[in-house]
N, CA, C and O atoms as a MOPAC input file, in Angstrom:
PM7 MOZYME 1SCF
protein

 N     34.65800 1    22.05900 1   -51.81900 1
 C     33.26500 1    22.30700 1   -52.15500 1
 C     32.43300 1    22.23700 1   -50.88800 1
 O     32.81100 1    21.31900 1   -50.16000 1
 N     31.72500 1    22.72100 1   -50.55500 1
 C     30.63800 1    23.51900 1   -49.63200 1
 C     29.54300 1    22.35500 1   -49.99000 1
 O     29.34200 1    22.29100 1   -51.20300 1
 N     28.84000 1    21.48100 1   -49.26000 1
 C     27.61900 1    20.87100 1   -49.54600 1
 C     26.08900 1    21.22800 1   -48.73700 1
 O     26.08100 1    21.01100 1   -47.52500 1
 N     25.13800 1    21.62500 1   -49.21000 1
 C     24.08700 1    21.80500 1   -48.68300 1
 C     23.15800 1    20.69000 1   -47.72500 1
 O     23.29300 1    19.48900 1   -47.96000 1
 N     22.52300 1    20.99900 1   -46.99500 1
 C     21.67300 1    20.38600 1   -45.80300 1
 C     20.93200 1    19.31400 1   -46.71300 1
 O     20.74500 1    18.17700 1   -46.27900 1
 N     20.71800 1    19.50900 1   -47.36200 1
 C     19.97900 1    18.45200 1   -48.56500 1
 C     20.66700 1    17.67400 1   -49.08300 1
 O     20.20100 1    16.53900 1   -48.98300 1
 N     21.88300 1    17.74500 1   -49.78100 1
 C     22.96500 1    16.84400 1   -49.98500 1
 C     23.29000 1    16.14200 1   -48.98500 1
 O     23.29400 1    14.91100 1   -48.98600 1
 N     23.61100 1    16.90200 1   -47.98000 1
 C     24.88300 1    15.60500 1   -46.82900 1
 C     23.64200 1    14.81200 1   -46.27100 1
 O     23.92600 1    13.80500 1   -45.62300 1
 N     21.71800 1    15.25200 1   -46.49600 1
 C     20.64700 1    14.06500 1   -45.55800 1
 C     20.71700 1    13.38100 1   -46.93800 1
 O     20.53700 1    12.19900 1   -46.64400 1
 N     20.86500 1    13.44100 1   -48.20000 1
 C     20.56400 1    12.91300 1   -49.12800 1
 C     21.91700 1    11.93500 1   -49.46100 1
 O     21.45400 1    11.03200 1   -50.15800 1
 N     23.08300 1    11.74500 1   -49.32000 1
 C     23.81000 1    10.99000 1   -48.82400 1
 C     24.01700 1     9.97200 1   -47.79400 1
 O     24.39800 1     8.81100 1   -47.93900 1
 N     23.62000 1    10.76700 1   -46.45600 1
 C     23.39700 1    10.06100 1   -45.40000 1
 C     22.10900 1     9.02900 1   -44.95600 1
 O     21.93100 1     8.28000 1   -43.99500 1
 N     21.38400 1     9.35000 1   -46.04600 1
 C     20.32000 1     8.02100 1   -45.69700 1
 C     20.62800 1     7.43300 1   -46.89400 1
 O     20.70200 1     6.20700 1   -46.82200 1
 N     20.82500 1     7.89700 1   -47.93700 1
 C     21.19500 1     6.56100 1   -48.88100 1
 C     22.66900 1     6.27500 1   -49.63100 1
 O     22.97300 1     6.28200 1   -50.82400 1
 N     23.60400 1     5.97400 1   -48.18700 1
 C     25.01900 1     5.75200 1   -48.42100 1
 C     25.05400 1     4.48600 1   -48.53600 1
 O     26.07900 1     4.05800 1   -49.06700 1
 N     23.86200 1     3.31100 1   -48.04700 1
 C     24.27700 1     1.48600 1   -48.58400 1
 C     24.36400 1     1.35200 1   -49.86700 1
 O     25.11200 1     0.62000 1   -50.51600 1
 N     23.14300 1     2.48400 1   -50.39700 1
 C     23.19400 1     1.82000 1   -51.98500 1
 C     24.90000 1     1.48600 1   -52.16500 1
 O     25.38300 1     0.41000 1   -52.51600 1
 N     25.59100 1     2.66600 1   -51.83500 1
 C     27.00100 1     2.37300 1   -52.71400 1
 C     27.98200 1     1.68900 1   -52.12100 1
 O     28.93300 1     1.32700 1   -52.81400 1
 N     27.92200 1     1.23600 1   -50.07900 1
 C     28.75800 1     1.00300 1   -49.85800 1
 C     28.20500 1     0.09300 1   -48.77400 1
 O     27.23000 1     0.40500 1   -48.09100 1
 N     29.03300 1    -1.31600 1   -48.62100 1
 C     27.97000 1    -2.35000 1   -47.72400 1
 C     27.79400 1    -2.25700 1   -46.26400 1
 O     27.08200 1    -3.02900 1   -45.62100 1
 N     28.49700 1    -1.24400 1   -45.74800 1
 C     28.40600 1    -0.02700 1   -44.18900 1
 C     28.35900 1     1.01000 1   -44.05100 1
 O     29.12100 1     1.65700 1   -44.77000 1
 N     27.62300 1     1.65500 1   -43.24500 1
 C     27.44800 1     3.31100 1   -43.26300 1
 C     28.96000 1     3.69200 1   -43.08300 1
 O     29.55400 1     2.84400 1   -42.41700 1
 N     29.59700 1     4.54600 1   -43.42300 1
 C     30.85100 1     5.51400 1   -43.61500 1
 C     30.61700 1     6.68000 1   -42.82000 1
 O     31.61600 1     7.23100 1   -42.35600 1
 N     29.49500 1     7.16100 1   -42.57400 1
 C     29.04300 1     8.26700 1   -41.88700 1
 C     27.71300 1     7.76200 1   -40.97600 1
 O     27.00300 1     6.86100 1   -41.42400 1
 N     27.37300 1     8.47000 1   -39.50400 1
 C     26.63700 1     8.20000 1   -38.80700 1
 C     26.32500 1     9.77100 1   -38.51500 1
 O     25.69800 1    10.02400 1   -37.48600 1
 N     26.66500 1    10.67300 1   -39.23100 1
 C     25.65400 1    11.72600 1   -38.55100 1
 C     26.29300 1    12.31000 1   -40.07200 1
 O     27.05100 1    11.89300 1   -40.94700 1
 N     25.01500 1    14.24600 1   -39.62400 1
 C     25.68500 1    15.34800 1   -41.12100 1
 C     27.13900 1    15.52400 1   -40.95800 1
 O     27.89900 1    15.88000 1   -41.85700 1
 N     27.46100 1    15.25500 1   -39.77800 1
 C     28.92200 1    15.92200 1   -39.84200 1
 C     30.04800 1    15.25700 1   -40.16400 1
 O     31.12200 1    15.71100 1   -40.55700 1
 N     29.59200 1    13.72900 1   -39.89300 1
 C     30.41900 1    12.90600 1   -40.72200 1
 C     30.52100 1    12.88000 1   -42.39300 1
 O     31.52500 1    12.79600 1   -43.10100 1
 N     28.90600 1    12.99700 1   -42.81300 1
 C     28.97300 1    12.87600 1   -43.92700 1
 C     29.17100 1    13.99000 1   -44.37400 1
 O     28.51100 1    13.88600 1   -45.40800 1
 N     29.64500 1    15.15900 1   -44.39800 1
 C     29.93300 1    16.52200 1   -45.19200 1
 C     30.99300 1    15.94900 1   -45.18100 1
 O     31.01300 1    15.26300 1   -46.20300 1
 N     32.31900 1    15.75700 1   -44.37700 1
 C     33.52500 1    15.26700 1   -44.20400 1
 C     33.85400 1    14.26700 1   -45.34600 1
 O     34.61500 1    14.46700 1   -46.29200 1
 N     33.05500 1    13.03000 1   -45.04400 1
 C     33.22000 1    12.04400 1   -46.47700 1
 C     32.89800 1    12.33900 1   -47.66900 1
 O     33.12000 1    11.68300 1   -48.68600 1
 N     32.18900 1    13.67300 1   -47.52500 1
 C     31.92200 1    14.13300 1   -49.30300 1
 C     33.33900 1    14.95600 1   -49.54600 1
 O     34.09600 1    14.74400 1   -50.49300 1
 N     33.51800 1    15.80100 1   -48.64800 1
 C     34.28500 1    16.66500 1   -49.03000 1
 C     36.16700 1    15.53700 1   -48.77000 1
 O     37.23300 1    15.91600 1   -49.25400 1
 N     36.05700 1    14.71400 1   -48.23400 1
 C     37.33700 1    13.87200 1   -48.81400 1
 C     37.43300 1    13.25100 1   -49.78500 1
 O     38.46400 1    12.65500 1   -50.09800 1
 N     35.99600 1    13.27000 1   -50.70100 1
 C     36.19000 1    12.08200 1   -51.86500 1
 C     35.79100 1    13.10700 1   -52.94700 1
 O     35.59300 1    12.62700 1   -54.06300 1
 N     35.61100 1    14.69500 1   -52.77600 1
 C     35.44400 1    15.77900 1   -53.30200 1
 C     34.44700 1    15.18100 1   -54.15500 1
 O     34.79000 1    14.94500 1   -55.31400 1
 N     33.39900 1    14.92400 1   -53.83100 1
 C     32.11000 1    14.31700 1   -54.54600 1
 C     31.32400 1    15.84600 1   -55.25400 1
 O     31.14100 1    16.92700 1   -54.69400 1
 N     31.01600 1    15.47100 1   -56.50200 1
 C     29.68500 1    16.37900 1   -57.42900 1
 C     28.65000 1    16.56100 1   -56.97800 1
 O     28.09600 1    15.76100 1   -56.22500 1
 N     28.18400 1    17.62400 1   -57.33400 1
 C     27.13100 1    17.63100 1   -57.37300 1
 C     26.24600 1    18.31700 1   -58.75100 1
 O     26.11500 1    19.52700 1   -58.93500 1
 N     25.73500 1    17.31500 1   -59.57500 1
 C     25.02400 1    17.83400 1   -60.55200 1
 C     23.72800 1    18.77400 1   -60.82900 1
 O     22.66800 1    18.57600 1   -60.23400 1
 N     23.87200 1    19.64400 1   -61.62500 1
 C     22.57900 1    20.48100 1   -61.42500 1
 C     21.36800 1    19.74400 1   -62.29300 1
 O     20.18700 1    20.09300 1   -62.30300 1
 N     22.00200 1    18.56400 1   -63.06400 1
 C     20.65200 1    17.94900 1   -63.90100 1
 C     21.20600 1    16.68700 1   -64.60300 1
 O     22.41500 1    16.54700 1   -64.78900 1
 N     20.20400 1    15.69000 1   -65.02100 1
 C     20.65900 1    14.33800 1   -65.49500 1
 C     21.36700 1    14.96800 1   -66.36900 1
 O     22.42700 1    14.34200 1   -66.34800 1
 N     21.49800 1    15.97500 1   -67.28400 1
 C     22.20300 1    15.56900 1   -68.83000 1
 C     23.71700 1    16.24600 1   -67.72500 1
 O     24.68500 1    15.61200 1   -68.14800 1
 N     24.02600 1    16.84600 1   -67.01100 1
 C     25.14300 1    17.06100 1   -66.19100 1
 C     25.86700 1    15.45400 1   -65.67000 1
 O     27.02800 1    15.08100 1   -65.50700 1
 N     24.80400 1    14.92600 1   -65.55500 1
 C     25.50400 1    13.84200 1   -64.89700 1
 C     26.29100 1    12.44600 1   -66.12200 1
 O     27.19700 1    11.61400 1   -66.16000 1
 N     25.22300 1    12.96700 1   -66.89300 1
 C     25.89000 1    12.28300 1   -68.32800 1
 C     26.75200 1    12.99400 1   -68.74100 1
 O     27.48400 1    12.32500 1   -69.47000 1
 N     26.96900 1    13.68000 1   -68.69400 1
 C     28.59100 1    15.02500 1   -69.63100 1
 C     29.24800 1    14.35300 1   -68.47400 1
 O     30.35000 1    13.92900 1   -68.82400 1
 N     29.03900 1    14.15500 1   -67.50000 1
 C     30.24300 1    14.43500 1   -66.24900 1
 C     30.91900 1    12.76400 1   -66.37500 1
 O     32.09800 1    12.55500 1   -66.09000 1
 N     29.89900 1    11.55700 1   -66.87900 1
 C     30.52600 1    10.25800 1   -66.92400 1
 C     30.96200 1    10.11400 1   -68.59800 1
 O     31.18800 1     9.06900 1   -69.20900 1
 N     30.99500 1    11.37300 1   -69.05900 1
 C     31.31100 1    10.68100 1   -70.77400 1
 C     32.95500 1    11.68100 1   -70.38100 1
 O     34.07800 1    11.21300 1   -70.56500 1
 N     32.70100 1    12.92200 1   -69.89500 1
 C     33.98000 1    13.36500 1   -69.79400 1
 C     34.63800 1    12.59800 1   -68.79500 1
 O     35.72000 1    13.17500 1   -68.89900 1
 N     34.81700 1    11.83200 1   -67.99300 1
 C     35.37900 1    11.13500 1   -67.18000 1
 C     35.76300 1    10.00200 1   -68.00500 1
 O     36.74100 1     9.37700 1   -67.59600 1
 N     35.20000 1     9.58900 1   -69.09800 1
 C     35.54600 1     8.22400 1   -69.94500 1
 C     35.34900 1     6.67900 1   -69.68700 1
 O     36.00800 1     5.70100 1   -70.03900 1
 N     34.12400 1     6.83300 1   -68.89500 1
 C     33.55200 1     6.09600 1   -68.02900 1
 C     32.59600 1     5.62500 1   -69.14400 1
 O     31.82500 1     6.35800 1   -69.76500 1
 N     32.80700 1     3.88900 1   -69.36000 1
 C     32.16100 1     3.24800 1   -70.16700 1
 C     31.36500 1     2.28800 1   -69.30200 1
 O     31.71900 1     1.34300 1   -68.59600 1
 N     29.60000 1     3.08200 1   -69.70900 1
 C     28.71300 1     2.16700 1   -68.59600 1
 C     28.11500 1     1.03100 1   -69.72600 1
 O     26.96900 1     0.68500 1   -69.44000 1
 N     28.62800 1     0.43400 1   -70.86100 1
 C     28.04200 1    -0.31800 1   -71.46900 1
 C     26.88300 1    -0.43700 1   -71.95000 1
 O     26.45800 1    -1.58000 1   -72.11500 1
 N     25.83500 1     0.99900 1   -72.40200 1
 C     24.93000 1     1.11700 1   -72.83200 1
 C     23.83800 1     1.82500 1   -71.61400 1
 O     22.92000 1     2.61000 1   -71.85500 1
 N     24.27200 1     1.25700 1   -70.18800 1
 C     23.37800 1     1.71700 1   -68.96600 1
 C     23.60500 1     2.92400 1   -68.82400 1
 O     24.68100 1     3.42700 1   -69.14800 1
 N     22.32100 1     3.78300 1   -68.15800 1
 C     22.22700 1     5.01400 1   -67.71800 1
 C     22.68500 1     5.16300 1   -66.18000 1
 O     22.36500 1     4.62800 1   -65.11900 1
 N     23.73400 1     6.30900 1   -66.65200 1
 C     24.58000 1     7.05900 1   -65.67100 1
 C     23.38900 1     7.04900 1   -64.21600 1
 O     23.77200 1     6.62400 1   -63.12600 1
 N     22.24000 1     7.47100 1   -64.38300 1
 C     21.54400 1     7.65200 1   -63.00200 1
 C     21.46600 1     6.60000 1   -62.43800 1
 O     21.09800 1     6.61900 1   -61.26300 1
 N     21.82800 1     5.14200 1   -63.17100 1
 C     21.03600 1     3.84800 1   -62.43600 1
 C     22.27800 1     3.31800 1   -61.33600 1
 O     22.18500 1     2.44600 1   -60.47200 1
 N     23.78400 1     4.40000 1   -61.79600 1
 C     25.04600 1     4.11200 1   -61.34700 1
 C     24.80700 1     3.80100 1   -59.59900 1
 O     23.92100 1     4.50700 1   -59.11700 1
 N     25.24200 1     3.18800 1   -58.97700 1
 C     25.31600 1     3.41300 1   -57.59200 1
 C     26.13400 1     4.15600 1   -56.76200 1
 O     26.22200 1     4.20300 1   -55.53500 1
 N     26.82400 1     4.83300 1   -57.81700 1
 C     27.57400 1     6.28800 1   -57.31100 1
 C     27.23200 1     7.44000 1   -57.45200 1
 O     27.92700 1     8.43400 1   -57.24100 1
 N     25.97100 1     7.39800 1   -57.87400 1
 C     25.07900 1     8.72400 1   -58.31300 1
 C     23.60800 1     8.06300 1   -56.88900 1
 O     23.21000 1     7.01900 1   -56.37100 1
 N     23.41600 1     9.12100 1   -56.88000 1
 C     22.22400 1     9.82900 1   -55.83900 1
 C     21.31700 1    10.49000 1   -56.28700 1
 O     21.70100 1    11.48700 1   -56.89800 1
 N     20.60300 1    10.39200 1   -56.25100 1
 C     19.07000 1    11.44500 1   -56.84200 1
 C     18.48400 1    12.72900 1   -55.51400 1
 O     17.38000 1    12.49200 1   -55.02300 1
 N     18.86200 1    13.36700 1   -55.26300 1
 C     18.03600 1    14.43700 1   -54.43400 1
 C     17.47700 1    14.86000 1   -53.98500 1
 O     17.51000 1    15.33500 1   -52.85000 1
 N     16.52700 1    14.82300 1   -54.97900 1
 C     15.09000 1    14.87300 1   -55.35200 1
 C     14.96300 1    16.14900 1   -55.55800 1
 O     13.74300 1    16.29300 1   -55.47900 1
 N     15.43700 1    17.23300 1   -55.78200 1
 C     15.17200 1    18.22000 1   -56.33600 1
 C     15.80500 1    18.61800 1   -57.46100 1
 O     16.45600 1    19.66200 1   -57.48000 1
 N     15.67700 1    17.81000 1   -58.53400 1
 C     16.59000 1    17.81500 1   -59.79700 1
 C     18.67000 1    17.86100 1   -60.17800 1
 O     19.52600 1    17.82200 1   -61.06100 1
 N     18.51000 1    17.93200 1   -59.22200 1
 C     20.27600 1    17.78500 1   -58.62500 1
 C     20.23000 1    16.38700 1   -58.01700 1
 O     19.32400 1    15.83400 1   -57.39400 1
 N     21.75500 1    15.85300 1   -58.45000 1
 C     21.83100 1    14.39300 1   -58.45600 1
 C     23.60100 1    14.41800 1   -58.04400 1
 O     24.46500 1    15.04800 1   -58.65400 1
 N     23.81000 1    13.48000 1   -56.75800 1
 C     25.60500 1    13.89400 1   -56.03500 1
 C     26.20700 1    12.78800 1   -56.96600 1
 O     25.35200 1    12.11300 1   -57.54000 1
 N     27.27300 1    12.52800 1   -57.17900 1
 C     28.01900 1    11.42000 1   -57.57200 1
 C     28.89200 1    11.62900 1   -56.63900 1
 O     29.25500 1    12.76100 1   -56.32100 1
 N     29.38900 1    10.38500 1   -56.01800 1
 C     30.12900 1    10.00500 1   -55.46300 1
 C     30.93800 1     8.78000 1   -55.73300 1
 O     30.46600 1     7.64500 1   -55.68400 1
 N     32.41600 1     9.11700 1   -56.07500 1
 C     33.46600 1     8.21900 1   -56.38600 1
 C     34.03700 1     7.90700 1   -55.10100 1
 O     34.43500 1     8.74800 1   -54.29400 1
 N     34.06300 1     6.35300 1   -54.91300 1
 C     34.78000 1     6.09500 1   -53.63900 1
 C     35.50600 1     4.95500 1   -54.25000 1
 O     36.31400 1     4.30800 1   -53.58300 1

């Protein structure tokens, strides 16, 4: 998967939420770490909910966006990233 200029800055500044050291220090690292952990990218919250109910991923009542493997964009597209 191919990630856009918006994804890999939208990863790369907020990669602590999910992990307690940066993994990437520039875009070119982080296209690399998306594309080794073949990370999503959703076109909309109810995508990101189909994508954790088909995965069988039991968040115990919590919403999929509050996950710390999900990313918000900010332009209605939201990455998940499984590491």
């Amino acid at each position: 998967m191919s990630y856009d200029d918006k994804v890999i800055r939208c990863f790369l500044t907020g990669q602590m939420q999910l992990f307690p050291e940066p993994v990437a220090s520039d875009e070119e690292e982080a296209a690399c770490f998306l594309e080794e952990v073949d990370a999503k990218v959703a076109a909309s919250a109810a995508e990101v909910r189909k994508y954790f109910k088909d995965e069988g991923v039991d968040l115990e009542g919590e919403d999929p966006l509050s996950q710390s493997e999900v990313f918000d964009i900010g332009d209605g597209r939201y990455l998940i990233v499984e590491a």
